[in-house]
Coordinates of C-alpha atoms and ligand atoms in Angstrom, one line a residue:
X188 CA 19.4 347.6 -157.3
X189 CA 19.8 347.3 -161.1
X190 CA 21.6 344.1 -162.6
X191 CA 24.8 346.4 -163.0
X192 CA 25.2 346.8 -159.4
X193 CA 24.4 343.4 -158.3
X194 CA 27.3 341.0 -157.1
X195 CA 28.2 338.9 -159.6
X196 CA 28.6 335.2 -158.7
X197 CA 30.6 334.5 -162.1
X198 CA 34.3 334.5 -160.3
X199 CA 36.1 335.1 -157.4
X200 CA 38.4 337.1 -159.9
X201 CA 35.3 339.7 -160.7
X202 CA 35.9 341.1 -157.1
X203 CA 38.0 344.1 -156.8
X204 CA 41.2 343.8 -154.7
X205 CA 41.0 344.1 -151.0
X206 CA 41.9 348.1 -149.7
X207 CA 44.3 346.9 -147.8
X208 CA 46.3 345.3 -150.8
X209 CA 45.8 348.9 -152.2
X210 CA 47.0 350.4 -148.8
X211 CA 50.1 348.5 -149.2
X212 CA 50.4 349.7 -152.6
X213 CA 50.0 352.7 -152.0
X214 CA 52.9 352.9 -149.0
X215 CA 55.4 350.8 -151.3
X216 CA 55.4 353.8 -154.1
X217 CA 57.4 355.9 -151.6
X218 CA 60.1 356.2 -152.9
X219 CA 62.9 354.0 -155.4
X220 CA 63.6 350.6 -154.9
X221 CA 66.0 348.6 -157.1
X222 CA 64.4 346.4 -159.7
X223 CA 64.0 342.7 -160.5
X224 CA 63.1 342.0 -156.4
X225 CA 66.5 343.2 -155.2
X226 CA 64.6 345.5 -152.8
X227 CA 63.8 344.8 -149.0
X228 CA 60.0 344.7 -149.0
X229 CA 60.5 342.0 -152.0
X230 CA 63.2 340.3 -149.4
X231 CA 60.7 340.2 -146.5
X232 CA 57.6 339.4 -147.6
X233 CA 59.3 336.1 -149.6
X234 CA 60.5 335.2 -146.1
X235 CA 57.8 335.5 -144.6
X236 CA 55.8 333.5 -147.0
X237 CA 58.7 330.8 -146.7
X238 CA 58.3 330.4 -143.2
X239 CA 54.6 330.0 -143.5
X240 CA 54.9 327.1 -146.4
X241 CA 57.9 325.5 -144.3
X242 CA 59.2 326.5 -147.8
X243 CA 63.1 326.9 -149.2
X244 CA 61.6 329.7 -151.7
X245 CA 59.4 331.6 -152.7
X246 CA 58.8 333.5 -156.3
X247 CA 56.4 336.1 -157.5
X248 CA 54.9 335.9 -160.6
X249 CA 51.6 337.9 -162.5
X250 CA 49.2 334.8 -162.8
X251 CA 48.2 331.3 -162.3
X252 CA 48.8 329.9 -165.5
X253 CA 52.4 331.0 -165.1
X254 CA 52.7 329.6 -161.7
X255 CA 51.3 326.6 -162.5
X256 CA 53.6 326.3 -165.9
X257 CA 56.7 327.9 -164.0
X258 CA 56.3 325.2 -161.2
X259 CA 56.0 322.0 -163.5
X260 CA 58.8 323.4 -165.3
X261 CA 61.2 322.8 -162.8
X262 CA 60.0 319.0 -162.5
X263 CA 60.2 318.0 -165.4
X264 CA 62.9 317.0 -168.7
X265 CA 61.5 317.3 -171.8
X266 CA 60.2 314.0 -172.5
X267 CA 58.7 313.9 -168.9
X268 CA 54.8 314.1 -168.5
X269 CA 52.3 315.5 -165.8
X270 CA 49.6 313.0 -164.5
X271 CA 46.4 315.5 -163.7
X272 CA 42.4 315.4 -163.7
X273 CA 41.1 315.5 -167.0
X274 CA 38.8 318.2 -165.2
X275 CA 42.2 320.4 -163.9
X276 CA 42.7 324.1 -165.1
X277 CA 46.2 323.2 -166.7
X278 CA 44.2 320.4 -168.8
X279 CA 41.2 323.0 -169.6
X280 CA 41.6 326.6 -169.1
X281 CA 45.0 327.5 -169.8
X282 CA 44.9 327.1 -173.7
X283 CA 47.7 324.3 -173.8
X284 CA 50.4 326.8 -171.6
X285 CA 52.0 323.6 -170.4
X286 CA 52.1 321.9 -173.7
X287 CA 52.9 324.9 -175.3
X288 CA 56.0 326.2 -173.4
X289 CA 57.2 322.9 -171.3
X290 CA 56.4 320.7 -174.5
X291 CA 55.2 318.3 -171.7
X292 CA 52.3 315.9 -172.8
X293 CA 49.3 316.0 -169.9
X294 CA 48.2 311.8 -168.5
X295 CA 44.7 312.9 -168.0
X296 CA 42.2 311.0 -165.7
X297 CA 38.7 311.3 -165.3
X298 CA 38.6 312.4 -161.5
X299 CA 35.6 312.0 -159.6
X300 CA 34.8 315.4 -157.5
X301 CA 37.5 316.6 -159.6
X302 CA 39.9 314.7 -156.9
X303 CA 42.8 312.3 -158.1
X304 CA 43.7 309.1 -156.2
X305 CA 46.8 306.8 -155.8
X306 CA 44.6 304.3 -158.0
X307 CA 44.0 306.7 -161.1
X308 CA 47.6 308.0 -160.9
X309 CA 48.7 304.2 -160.9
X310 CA 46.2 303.9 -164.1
X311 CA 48.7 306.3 -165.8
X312 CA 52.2 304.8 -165.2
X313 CA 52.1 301.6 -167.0
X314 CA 54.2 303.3 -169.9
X315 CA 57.2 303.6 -167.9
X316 CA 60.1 302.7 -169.2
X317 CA 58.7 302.7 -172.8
X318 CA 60.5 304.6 -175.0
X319 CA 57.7 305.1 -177.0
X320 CA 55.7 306.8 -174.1
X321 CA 55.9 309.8 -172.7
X322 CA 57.4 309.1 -168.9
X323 CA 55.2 310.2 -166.0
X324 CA 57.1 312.3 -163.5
X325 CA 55.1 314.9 -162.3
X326 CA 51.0 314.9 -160.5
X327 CA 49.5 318.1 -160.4
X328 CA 46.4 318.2 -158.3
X329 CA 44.4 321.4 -157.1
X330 CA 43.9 322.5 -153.9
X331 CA 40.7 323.7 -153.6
X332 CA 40.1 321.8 -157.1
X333 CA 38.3 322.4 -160.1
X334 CA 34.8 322.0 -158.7
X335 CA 35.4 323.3 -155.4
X336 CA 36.0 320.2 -153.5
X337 CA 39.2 319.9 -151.2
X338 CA 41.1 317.4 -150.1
X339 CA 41.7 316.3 -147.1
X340 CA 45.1 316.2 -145.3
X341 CA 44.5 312.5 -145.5
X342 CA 43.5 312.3 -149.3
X343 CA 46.8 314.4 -149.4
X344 CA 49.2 311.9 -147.3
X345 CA 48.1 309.7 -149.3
X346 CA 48.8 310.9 -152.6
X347 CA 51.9 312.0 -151.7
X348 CA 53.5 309.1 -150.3
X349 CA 52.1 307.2 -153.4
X350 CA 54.0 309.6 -155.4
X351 CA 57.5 309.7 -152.9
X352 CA 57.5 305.5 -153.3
X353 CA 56.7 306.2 -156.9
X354 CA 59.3 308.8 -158.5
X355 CA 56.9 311.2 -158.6
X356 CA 57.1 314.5 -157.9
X357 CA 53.8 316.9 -156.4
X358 CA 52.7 319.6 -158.0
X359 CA 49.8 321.2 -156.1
X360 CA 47.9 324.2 -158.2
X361 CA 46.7 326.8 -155.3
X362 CA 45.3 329.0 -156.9
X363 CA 42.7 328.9 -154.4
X364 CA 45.3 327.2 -151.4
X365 CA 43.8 330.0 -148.7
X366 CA 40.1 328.4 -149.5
X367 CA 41.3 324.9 -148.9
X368 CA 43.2 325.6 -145.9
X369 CA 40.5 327.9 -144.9
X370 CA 38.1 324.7 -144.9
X371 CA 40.5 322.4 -143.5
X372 CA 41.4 324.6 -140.6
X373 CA 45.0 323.6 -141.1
X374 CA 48.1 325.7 -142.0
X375 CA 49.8 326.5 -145.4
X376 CA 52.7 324.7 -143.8
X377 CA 50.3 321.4 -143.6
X378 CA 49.2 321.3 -147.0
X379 CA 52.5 322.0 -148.3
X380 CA 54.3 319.4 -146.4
X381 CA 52.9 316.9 -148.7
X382 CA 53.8 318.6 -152.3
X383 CA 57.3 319.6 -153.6
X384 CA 56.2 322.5 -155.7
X385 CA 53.1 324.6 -155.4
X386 CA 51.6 328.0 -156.0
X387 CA 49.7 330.0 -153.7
X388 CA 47.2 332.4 -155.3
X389 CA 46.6 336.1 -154.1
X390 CA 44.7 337.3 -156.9
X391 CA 41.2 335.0 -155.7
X392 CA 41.8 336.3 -152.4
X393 CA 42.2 339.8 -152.9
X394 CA 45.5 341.1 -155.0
X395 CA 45.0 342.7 -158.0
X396 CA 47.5 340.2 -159.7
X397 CA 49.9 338.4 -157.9
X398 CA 50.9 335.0 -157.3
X399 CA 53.2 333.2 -155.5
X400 CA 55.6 329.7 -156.8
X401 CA 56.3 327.9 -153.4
X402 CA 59.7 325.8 -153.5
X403 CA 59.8 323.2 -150.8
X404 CA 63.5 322.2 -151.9
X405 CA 66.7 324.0 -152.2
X406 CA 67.9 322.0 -155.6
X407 CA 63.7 322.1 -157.6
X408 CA 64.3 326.1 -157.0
X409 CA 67.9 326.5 -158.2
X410 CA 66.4 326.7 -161.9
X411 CA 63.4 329.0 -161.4
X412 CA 65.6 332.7 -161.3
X413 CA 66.5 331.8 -164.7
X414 CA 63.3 330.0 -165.8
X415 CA 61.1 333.0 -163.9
X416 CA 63.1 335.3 -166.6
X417 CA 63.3 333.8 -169.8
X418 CA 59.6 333.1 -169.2
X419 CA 58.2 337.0 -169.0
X420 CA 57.4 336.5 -165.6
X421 CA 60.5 338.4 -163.3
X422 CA 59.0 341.6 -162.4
X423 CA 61.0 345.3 -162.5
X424 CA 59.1 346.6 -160.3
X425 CA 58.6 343.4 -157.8
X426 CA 57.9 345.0 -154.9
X427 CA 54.5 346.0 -156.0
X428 CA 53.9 342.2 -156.1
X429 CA 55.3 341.8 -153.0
X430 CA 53.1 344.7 -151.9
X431 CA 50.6 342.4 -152.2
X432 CA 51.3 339.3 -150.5
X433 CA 52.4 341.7 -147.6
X434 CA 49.1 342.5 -146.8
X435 CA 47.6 339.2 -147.2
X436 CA 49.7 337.7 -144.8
X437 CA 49.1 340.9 -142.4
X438 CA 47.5 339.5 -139.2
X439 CA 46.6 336.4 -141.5
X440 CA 44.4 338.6 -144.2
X441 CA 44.5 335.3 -146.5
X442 CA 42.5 333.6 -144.0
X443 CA 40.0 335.8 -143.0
X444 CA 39.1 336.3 -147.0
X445 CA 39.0 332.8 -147.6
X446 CA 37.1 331.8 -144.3
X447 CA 34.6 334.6 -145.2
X448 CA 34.4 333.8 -149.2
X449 CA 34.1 329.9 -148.0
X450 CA 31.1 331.0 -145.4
X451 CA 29.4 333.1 -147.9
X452 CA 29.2 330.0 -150.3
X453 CA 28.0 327.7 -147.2
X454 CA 25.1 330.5 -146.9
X455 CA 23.9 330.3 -150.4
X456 CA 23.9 326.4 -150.5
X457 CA 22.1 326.2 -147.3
X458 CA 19.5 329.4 -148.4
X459 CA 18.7 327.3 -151.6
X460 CA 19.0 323.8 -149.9
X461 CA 15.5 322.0 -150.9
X462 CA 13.9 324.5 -153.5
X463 CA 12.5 322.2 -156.4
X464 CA 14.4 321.8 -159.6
X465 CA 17.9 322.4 -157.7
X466 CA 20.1 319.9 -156.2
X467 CA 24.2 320.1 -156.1
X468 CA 26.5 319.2 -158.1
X469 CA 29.5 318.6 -155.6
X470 CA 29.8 319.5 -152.0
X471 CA 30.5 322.9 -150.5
X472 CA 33.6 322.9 -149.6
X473 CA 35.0 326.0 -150.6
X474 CA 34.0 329.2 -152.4
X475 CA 32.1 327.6 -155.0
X476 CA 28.3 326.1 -155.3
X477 CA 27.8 323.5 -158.5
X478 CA 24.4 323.9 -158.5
X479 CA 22.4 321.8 -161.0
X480 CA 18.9 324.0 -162.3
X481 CA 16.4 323.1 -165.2
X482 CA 17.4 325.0 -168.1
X483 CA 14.2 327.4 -168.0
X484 CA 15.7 328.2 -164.3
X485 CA 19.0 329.0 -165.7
X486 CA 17.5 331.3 -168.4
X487 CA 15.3 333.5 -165.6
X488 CA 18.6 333.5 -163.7
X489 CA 20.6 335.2 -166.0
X490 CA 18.0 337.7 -166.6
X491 CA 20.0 339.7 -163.6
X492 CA 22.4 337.5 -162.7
X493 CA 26.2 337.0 -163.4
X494 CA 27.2 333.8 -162.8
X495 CA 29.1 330.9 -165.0
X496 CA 27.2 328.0 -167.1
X497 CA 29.6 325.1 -166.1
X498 CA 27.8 322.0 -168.2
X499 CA 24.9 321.4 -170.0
X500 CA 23.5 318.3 -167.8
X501 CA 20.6 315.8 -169.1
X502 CA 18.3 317.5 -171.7
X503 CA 16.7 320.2 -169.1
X504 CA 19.1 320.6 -166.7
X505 CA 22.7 322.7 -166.9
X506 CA 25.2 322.8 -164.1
X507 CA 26.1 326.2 -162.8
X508 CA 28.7 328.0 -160.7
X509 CA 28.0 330.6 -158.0
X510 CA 31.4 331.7 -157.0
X511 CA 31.5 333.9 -153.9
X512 CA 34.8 336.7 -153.1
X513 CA 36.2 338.0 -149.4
X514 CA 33.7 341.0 -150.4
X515 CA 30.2 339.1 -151.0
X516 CA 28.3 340.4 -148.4
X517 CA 25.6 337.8 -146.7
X518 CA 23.1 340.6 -148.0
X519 CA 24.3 339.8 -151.7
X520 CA 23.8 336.0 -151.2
X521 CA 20.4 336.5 -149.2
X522 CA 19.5 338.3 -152.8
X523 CA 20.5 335.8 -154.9
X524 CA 19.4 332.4 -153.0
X525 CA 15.8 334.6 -153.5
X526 CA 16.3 335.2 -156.9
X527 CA 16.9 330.9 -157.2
X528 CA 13.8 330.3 -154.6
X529 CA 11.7 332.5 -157.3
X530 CA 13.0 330.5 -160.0
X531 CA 11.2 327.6 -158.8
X532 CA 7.7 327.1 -160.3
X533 CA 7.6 325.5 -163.5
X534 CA 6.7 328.1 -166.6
X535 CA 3.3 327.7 -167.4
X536 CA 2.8 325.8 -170.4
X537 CA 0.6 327.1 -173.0
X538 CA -3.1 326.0 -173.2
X539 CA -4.5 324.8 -176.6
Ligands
LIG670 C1 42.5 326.4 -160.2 C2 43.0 327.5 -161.0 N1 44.3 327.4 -161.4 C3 44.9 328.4 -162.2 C4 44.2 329.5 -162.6 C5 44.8 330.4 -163.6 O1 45.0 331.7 -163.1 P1 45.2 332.9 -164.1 O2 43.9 333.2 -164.7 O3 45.7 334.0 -163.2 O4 46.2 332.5 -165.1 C6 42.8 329.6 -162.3 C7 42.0 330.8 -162.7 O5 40.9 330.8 -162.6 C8 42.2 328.6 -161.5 O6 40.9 328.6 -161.1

């Protein structure tokens, strides 16, 4: 196996899509359908994903940094702000969308396990009121979050009551929602109970491109048609997004990717548990292993290996991510916990 053809542990988005999300594809280019989502495979798959989520809508969009910014933007006025890890994607990876095109200033918190509490979203309110301050309004957690911890449906409750007694609304990132429920063994309707707005990425879990705005309110959605537009993300051809999401939710596809991408991560933790110079970062919880490595380890690694530098740790050590996808084979993480055992020995220093 050369380097090329070895599964890279950089991203869940370096797999390919599932074949059956290009089965689906496939079937829905029979024919014309009329544009914009005005067509009945557009219809039924957004009801079906509503009555998954408990949801009153459901919109398609190309990508997670628009669902994410499309979602806030139906929170929040202006001069409203969004309370969020200082680790979150929309604070580090989306290039300032939010800021950019909801002019809305992020509260950032350092978040242990990349997890937000009722404490550190208190910590960010005392401007209220203050006209000098940007208001608080909206808390955007992730679900799984940034380091591939989840929280629990108790964590959750609790965060979102704090925010209901609180004027707050709940904006819950899901890029990788399957993974979290996945691990939870609980249903997309009992994660989204607690949140008002969320999105619920197919692209991790095998689309090609496709994500999905959840609305849990009639009045939060009335806005989005418009917003979805003027923001470059209404689709002509919708039903190929649709498509999609079709054959995720197809005798719950979603689930059996994200069980099977969660188990493959369990199996590379657990087939590297122990080997000297390694320890983790954060739990296991979902697709992702923060391992932490001595630099010289990281170095051998990437030799053959694709997989994401996350931090440069203490002077010798770095943290890394090994993501796994629904198609990581246990054969391809048997490989790579091998390549990490071999790692192990210190280089031999040179004798003078
Ligand atoms: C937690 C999370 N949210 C949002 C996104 C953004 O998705 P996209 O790259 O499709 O804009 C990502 C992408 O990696 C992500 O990991």
């Amino acid at each position: 196996v050369t380097s090329a053809q070895r599964k890279s542990f950089g991203s869940d988005n370096h797999a390919g899509a599932h074949p059956a999300v290009l089965t689906a594809l496939t079937a829905a280019n029979i024919g014309d359908a009329t544009a914009y989502g005005d067509d009945p495979l557009t219809e039924g798959v957004t009801a079906r994903l509503c009555a998954e989520f408990g949801a009153a809508a459901a919109f398609f969009v190309f990508g997670g940094t628009a669902a994410n910014v499309l979602g806030l933007g139906l929170m929040l006025r202006p001069f409203e702000a969004v309370i969020c890890a200082e680790s979150a994607h929309l604070n580090g990876d989306e290039c300032g969308a939010a800021e950019r095109v909801l002019g809305s200033k992020l509260l950032t918190v350092p978040a242990p396990g990349g997890k937000l509490t009722p404490a550190l979203i208190a910590s960010q309110l005392a401007g209220r009121g203050n006209s000098h301050r940007a208001q608080p309004r909206a808390v955007e957690i992730a679900q799984a979050t940034e380091v591939g911890t989840v929280y629990t449906l108790d964590e959750l409750r609790a965060i979102s009551e704090f925010c209901r007694a609180s004027e707050l609304l709940l904006y819950v990132d899901g890029a990788r929602l399957a993974n979290a429920a996945a691990y939870l063994d609980c249903t997309l309707a009992d994660l989204a109970a607690h949140a008002d707005v969320l999105s619920f990425g197919g692209t991790k879990n095998g689309a090609m491109g496709a994500e999905a705005v959840i609305v849990m309110n009639e009045p939060l959605a009335a806005a989005m048609p418009f917003q979805r537009m003027q923001l470059m993300q209404l689709a002509s051809k919708m039903r190929f997004l649709a498509a999609q999401f079709g054959a995720l939710l197809d005798g719950g596809l979603w689930l059996a990717n994200a069980r099977h991408s969660n188990a493959m991560a369990a199996r590379l933790a657990d087939g590297v548990a122990g080997v000297p110079g390694f320890r983790l970062a954060h739990p296991v919880e979902a697709n992702a292993v923060f391992g932490v490595l001595r630099r010289d380890q990281v170095r051998a690694l990437q030799q053959d290996w694709n997989f994401h530098v996350w931090a440069e740790e203490a002077a010798e050590e770095s943290v890394t991510r090994w993501m796994t996808a629904f198609d990581t084979t246990p054969a391809d993480v048997d490989a790579f916990a091998a390549a990490i055992r071999a790692t192990a020995p210190l280089p031999r220093q040179p004798v003078f």
